[in-house]
Short mmCIF file of N, CA and C and ligand atoms in Angstrom, two decimals:
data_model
loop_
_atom_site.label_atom_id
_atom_site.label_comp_id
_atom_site.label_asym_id
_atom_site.label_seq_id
_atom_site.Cartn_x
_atom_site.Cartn_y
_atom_site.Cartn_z
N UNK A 23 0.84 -1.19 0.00
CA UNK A 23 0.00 0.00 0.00
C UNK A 23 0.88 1.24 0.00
N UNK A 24 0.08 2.11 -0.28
CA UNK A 24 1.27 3.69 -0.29
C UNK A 24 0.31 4.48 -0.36
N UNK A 25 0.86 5.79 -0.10
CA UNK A 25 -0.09 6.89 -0.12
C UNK A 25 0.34 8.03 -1.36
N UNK A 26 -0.28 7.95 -1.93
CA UNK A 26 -0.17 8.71 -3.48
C UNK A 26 -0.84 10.23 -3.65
N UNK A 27 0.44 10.94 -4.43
CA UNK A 27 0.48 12.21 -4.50
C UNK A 27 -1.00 12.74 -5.22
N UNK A 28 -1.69 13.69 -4.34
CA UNK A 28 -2.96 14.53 -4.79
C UNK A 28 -2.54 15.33 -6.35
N UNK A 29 -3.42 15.01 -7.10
CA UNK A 29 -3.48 16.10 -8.16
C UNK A 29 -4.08 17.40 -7.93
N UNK A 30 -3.46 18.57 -8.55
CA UNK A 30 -3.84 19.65 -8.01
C UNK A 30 -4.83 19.92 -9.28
N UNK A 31 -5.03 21.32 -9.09
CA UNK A 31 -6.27 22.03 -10.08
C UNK A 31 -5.29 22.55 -10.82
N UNK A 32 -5.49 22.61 -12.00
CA UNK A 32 -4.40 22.50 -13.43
C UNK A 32 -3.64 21.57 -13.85
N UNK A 33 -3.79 20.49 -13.25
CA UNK A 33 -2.92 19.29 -13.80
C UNK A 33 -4.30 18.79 -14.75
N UNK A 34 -4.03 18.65 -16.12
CA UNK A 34 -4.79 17.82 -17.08
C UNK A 34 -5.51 16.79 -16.95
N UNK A 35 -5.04 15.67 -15.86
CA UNK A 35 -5.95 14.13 -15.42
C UNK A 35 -7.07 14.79 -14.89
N UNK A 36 -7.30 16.30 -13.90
CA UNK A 36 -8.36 16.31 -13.75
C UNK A 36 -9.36 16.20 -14.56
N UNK A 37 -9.25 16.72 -15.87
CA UNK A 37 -10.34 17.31 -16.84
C UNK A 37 -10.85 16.57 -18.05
N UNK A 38 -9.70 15.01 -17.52
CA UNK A 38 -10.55 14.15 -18.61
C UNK A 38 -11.48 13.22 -18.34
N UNK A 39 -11.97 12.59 -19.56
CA UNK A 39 -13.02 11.84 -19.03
C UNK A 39 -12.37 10.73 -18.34
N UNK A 40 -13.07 9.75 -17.18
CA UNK A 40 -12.06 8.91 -17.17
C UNK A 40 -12.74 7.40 -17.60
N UNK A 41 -11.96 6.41 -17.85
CA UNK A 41 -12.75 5.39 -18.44
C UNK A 41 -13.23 4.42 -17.85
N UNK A 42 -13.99 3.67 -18.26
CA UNK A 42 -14.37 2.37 -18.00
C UNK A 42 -13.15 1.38 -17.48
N UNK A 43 -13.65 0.69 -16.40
CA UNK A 43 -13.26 -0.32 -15.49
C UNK A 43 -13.43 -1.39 -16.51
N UNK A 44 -12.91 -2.44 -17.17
CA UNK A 44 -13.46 -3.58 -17.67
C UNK A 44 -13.26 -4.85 -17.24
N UNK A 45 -12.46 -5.37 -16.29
CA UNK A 45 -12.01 -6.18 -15.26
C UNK A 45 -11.50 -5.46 -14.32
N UNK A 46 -11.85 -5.96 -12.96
CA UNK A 46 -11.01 -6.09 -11.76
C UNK A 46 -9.70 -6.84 -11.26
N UNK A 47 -9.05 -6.18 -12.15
CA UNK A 47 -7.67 -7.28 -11.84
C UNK A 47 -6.97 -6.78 -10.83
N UNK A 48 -5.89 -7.84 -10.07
CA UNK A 48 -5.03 -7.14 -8.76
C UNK A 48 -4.49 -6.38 -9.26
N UNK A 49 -4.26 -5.35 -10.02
CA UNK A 49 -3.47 -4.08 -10.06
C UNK A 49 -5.02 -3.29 -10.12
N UNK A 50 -5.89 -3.35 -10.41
CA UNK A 50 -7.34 -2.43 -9.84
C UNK A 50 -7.68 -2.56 -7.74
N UNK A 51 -7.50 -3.77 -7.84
CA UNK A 51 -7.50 -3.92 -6.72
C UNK A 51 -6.13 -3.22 -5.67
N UNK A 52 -4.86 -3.44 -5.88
CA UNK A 52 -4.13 -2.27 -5.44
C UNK A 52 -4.28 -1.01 -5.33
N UNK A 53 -4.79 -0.48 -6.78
CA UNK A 53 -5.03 0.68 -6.78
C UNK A 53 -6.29 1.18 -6.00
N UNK A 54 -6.79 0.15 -5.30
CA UNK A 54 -8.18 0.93 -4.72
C UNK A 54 -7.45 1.07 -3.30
N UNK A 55 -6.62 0.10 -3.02
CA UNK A 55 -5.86 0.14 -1.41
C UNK A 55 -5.10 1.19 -1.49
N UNK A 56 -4.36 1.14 -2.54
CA UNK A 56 -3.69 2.64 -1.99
C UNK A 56 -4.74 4.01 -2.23
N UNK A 57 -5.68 3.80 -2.75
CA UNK A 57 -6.88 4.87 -2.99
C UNK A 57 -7.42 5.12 -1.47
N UNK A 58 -7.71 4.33 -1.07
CA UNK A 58 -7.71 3.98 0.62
C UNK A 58 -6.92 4.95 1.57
N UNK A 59 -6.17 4.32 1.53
CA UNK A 59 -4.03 4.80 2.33
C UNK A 59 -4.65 6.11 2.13
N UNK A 60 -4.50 6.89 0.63
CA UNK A 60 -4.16 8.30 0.52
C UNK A 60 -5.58 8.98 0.85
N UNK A 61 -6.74 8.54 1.07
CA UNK A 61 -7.57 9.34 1.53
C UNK A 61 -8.03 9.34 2.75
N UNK A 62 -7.27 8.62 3.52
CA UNK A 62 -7.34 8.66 5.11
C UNK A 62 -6.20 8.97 5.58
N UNK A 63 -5.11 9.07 4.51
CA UNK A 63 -4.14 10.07 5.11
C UNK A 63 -4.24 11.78 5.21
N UNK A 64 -4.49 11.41 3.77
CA UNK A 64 -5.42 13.68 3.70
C UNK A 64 -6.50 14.10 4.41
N UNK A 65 -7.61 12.82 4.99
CA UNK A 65 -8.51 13.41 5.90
C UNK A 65 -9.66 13.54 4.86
N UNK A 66 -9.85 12.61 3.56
CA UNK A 66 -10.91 13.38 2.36
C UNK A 66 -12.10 12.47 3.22
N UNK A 67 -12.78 13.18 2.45
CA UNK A 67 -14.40 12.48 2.60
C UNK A 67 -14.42 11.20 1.83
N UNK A 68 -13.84 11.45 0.37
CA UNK A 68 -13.95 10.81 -0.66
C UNK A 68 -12.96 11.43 -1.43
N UNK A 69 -12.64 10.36 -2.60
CA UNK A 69 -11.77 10.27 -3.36
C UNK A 69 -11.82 9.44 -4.81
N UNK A 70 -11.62 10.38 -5.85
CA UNK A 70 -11.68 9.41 -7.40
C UNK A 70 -10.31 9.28 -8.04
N UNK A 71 -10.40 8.03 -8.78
CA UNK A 71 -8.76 7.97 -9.18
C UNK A 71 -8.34 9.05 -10.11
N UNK A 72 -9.19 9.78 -10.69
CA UNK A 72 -8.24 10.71 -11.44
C UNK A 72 -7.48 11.68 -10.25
N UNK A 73 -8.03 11.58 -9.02
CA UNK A 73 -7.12 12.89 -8.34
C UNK A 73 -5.61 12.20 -7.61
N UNK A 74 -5.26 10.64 -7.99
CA UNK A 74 -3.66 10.30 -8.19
C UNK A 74 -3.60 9.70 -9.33
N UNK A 75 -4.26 10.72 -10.47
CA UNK A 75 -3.32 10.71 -11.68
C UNK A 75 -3.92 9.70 -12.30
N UNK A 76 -5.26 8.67 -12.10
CA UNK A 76 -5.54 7.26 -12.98
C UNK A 76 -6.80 7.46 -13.30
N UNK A 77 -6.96 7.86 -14.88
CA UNK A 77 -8.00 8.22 -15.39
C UNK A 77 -9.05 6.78 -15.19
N UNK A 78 -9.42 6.52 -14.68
CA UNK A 78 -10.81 5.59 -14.59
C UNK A 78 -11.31 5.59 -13.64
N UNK A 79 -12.91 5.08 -14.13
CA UNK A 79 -13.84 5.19 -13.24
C UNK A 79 -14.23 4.29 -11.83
N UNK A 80 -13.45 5.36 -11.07
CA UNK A 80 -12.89 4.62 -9.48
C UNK A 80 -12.98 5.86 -8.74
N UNK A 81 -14.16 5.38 -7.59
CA UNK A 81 -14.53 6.53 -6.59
C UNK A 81 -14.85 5.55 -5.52
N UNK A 82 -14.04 6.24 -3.98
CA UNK A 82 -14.38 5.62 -2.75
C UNK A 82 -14.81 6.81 -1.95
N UNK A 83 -15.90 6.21 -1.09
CA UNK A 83 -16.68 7.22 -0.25
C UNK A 83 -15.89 6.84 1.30
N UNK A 84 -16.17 7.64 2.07
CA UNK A 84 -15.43 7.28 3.44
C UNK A 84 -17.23 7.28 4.52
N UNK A 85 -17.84 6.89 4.62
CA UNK A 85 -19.37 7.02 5.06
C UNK A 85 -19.27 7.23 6.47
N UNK A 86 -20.48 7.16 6.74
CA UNK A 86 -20.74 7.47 8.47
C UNK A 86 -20.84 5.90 8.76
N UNK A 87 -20.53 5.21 10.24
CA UNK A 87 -20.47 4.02 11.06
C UNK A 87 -19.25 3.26 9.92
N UNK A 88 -18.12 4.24 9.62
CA UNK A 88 -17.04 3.40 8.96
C UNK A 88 -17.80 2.80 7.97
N UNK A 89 -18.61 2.93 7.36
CA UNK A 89 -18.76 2.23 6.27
C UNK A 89 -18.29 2.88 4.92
N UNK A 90 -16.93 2.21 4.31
CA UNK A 90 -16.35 2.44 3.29
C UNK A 90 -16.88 2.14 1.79
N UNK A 91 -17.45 3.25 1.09
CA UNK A 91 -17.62 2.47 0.03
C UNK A 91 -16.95 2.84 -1.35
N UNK A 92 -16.68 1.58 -1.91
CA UNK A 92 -15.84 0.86 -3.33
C UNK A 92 -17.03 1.21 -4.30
N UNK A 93 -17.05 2.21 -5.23
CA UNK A 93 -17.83 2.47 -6.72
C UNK A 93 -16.46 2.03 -7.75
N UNK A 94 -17.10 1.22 -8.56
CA UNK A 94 -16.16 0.97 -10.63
C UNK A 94 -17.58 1.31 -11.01
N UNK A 95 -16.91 1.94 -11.98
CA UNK A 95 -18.00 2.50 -13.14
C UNK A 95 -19.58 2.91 -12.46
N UNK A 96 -19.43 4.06 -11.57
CA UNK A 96 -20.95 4.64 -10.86
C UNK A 96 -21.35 4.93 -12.06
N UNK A 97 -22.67 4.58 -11.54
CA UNK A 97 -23.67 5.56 -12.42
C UNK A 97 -24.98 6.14 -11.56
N UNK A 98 -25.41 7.51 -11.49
CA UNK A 98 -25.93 8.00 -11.08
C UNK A 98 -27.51 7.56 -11.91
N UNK A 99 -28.32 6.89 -10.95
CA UNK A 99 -29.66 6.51 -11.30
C UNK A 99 -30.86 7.44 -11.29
N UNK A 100 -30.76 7.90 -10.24
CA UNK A 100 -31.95 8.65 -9.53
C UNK A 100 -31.39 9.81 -8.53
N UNK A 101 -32.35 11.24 -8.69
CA UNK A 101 -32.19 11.90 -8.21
C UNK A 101 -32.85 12.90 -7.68
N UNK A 102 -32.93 13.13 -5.95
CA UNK A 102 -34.32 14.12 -5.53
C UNK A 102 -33.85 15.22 -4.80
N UNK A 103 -34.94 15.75 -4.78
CA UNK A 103 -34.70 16.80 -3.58
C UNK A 103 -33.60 17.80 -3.93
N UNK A 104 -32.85 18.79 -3.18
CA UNK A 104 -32.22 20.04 -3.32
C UNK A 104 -31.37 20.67 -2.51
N UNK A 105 -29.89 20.48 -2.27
CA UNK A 105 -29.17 20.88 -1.21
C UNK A 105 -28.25 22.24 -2.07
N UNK A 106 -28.08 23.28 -1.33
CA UNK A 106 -27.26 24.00 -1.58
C UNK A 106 -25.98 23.93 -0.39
N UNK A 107 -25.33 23.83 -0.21
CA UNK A 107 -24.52 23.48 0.57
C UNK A 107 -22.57 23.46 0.22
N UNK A 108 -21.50 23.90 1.55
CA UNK A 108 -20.79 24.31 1.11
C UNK A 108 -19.38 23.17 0.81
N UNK A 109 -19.04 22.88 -0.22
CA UNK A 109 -17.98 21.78 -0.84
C UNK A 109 -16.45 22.05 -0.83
N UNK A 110 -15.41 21.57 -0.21
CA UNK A 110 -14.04 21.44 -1.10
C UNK A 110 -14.03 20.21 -1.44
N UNK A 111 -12.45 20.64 -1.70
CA UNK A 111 -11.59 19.35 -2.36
C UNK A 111 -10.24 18.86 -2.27
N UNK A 112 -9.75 17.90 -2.00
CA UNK A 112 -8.44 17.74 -2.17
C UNK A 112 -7.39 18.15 -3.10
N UNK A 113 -8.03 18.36 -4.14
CA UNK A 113 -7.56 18.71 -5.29
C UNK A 113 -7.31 20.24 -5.36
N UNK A 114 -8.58 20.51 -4.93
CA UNK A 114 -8.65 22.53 -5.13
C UNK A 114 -8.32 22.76 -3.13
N UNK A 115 -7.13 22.52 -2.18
CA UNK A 115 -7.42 22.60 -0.98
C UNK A 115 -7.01 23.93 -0.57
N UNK A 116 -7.74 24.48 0.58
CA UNK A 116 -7.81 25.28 1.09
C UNK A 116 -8.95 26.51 0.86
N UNK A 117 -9.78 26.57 -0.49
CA UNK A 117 -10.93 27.04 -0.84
C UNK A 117 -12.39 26.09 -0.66
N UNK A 118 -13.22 27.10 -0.21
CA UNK A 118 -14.50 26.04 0.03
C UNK A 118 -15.56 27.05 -0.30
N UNK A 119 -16.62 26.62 -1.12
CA UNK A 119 -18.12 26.98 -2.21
C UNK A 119 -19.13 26.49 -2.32
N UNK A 120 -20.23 26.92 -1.79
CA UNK A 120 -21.33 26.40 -2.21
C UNK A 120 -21.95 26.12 -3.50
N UNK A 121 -22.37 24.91 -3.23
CA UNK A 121 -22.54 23.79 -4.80
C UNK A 121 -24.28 23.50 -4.70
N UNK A 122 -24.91 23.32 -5.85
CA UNK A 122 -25.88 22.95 -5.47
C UNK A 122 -26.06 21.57 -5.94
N UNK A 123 -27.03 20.59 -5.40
CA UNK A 123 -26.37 19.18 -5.61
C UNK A 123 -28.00 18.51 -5.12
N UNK A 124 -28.43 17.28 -5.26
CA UNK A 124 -29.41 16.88 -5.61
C UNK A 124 -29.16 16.17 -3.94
N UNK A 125 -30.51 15.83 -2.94
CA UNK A 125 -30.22 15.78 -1.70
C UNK A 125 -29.93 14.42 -1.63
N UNK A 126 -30.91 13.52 -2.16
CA UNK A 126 -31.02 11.90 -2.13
C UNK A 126 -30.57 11.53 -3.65
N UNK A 127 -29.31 10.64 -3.95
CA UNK A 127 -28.87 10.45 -5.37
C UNK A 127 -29.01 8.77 -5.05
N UNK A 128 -29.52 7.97 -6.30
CA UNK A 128 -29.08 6.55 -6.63
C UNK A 128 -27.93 5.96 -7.39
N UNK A 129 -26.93 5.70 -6.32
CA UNK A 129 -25.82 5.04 -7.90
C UNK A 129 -25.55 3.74 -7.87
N UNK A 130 -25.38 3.56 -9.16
CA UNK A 130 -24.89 1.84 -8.96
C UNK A 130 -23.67 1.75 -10.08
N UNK A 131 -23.02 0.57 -9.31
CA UNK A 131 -21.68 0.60 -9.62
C UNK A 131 -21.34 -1.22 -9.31
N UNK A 132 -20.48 -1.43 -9.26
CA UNK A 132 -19.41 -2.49 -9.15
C UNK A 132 -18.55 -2.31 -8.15
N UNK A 133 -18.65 -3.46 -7.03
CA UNK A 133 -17.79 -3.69 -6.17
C UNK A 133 -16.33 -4.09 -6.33
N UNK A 134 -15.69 -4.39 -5.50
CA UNK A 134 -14.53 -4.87 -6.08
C UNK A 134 -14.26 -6.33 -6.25
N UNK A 135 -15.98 -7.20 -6.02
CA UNK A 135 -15.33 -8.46 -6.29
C UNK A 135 -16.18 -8.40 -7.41
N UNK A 136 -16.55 -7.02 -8.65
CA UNK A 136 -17.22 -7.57 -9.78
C UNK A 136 -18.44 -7.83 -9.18
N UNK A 137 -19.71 -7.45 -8.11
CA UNK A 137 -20.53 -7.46 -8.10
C UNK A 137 -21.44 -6.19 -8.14
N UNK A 138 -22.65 -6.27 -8.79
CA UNK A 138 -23.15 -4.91 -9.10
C UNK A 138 -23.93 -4.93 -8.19
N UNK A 139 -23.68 -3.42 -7.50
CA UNK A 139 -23.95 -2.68 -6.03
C UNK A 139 -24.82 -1.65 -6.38
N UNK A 140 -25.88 -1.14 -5.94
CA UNK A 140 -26.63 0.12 -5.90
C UNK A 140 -27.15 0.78 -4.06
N UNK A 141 -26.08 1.71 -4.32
CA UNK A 141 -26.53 3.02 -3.02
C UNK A 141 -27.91 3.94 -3.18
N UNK A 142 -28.65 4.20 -1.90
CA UNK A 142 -29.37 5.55 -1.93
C UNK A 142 -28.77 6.25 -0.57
N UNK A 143 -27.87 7.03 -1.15
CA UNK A 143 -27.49 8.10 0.05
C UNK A 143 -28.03 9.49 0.18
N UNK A 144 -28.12 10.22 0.88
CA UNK A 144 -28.64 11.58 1.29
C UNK A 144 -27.20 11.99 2.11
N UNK A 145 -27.44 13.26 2.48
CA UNK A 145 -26.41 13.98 3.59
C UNK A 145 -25.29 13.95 2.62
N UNK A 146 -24.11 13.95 3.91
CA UNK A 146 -22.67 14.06 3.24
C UNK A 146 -22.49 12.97 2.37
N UNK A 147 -22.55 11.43 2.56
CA UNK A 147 -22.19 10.43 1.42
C UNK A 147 -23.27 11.07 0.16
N UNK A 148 -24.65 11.38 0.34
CA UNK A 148 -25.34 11.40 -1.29
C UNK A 148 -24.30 12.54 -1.69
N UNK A 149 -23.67 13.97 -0.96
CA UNK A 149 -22.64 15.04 -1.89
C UNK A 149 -21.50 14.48 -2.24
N UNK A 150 -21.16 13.74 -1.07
CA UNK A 150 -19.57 13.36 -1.64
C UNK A 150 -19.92 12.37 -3.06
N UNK A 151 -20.67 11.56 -2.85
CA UNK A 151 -21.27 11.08 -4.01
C UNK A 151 -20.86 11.77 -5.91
N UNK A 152 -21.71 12.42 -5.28
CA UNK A 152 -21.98 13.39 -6.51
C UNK A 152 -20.50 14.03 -7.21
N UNK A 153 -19.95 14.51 -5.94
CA UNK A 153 -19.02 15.12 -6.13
C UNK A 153 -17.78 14.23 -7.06
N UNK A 154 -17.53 13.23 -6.28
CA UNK A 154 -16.56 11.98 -6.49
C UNK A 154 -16.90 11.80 -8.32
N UNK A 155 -18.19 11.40 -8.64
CA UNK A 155 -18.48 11.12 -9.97
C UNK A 155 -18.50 12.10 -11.00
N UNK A 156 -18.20 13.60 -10.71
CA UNK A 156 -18.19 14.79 -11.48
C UNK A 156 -16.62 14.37 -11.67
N UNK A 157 -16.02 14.26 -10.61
CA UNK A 157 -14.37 13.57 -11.14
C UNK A 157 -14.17 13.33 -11.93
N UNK A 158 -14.90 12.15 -12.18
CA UNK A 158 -14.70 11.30 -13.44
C UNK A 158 -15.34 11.67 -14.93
N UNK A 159 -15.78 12.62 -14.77
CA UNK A 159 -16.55 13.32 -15.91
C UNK A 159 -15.54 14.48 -16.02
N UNK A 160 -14.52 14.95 -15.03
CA UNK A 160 -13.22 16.20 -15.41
C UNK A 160 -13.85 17.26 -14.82
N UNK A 161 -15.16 16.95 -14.21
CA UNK A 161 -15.58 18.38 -13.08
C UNK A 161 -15.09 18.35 -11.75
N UNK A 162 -14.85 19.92 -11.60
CA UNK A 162 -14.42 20.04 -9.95
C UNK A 162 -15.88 20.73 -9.67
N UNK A 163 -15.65 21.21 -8.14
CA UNK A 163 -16.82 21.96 -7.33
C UNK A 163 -16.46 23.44 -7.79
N UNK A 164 -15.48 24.12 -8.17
CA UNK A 164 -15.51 25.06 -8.29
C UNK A 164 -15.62 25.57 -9.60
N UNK A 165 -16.04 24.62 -10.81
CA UNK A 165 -17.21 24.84 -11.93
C UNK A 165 -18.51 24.66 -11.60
N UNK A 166 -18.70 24.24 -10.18
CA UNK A 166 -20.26 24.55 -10.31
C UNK A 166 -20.74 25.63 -9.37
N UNK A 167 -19.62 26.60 -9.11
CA UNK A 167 -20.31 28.31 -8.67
C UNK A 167 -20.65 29.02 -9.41
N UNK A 168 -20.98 29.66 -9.04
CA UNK A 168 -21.10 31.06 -9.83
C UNK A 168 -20.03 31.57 -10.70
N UNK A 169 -20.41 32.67 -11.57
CA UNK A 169 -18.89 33.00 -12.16
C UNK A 169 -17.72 33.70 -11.59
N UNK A 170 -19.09 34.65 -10.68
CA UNK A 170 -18.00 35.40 -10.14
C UNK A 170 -17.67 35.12 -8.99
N UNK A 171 -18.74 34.37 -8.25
CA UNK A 171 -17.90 33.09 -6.49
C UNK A 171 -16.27 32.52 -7.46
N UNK A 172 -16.55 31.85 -8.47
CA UNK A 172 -15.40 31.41 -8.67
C UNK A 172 -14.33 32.18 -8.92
N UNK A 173 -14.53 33.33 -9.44
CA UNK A 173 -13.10 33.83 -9.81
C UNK A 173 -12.40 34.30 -8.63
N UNK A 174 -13.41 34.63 -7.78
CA UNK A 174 -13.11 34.77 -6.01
C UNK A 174 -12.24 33.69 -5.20
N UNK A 175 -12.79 32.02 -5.71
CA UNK A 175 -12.44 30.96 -4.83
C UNK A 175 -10.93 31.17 -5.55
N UNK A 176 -10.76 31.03 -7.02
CA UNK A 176 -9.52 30.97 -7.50
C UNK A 176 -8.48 31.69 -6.90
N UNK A 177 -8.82 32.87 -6.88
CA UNK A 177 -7.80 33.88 -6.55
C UNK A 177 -7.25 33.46 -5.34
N UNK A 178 -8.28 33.17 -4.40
CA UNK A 178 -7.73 33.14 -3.23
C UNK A 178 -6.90 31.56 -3.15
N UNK A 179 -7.34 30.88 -4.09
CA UNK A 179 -6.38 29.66 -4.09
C UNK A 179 -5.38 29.50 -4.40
N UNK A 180 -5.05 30.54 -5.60
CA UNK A 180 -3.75 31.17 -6.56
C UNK A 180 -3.05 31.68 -5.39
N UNK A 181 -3.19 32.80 -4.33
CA UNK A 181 -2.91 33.15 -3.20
C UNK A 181 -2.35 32.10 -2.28
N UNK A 182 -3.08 31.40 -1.84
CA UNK A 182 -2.88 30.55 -0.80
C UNK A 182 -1.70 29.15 -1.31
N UNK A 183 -1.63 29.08 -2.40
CA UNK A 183 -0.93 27.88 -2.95
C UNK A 183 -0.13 28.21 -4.59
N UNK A 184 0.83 29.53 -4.40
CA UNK A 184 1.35 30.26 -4.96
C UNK A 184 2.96 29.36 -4.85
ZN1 ZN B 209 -12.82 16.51 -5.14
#
């Protein structure tokens, strides 16, 4: 296991798409342990592999009663309700923005032994949720402010991590 370097905001892996999982082989499976390691070393909520650099679709949630959860290839099913509420990121750290984000989301995905899993979370897991799978689509939280919240969050991030 190891704990692997955060991608920042301007490194390129953020902004691509990332791909399809098509087997779970032990080097997917490594890569979810050290996906592990490095997001309980930074303290994240959650974490997708493009933010150490591995474009595919790989997102772990860190939940409430320790319950850890393993998404390959989420897909967002269903979606209710209406949170405005305020988001960072490991990626963008030290700036934080309110996002608006759907309250109760359905995703289903693939475990890591290759079995297909479907969540309904609300609260922090349904955002981190959300958040984690905009990853993999090359979105951060701070494309979904405003124009001018963002040019605000930037600056002060440009500032803070100069
Ligand atoms: Zn993030």
């Amino acid at each position: 296991m190891a704990v692997l370097e955060i991608r920042k905001y301007g490194d390129p892996v953020l902004r691509e798409r990332a791909l399809e999982v098509d087997e779970i082989t032990p080097d997917i499976k490594e890569l979810v342990k050290d996906m592990i390691e490095t997001m309980y070393a930074t303290m994240g909520a959650g974490l997708a592999a493009p933010q150490i650099g591995i474009s595919k679709r790989i997102i772990i949630i860190d939940g409430e009663e320790n319950e850890l959860l393993v998404l390959i290839n989420p897909v967002l099913l269903k979606k209710e309700g209406k949170v405005y509420e305020e988001e960072g990121c490991l990626s963008v750290p030290g700036i934080y923005g309110k996002v608006n984000r759907y309250e109760t989301v359905t995703v289903e995905g693939m475990n890591l032994s290759g079995e297909k899993v479907k969540v309904t979370k609300n609260g922090l897991m349904g955002k981190a949720l959300q958040h984690e799978i905009d990853h993999l689509e090359g979105f951060l939280f701070v494309d979904r402010v405003s124009k001018i919240k963002r040019k605000i969050l930037l600056d002060e991030y440009k500032k803070k991590n100069h």
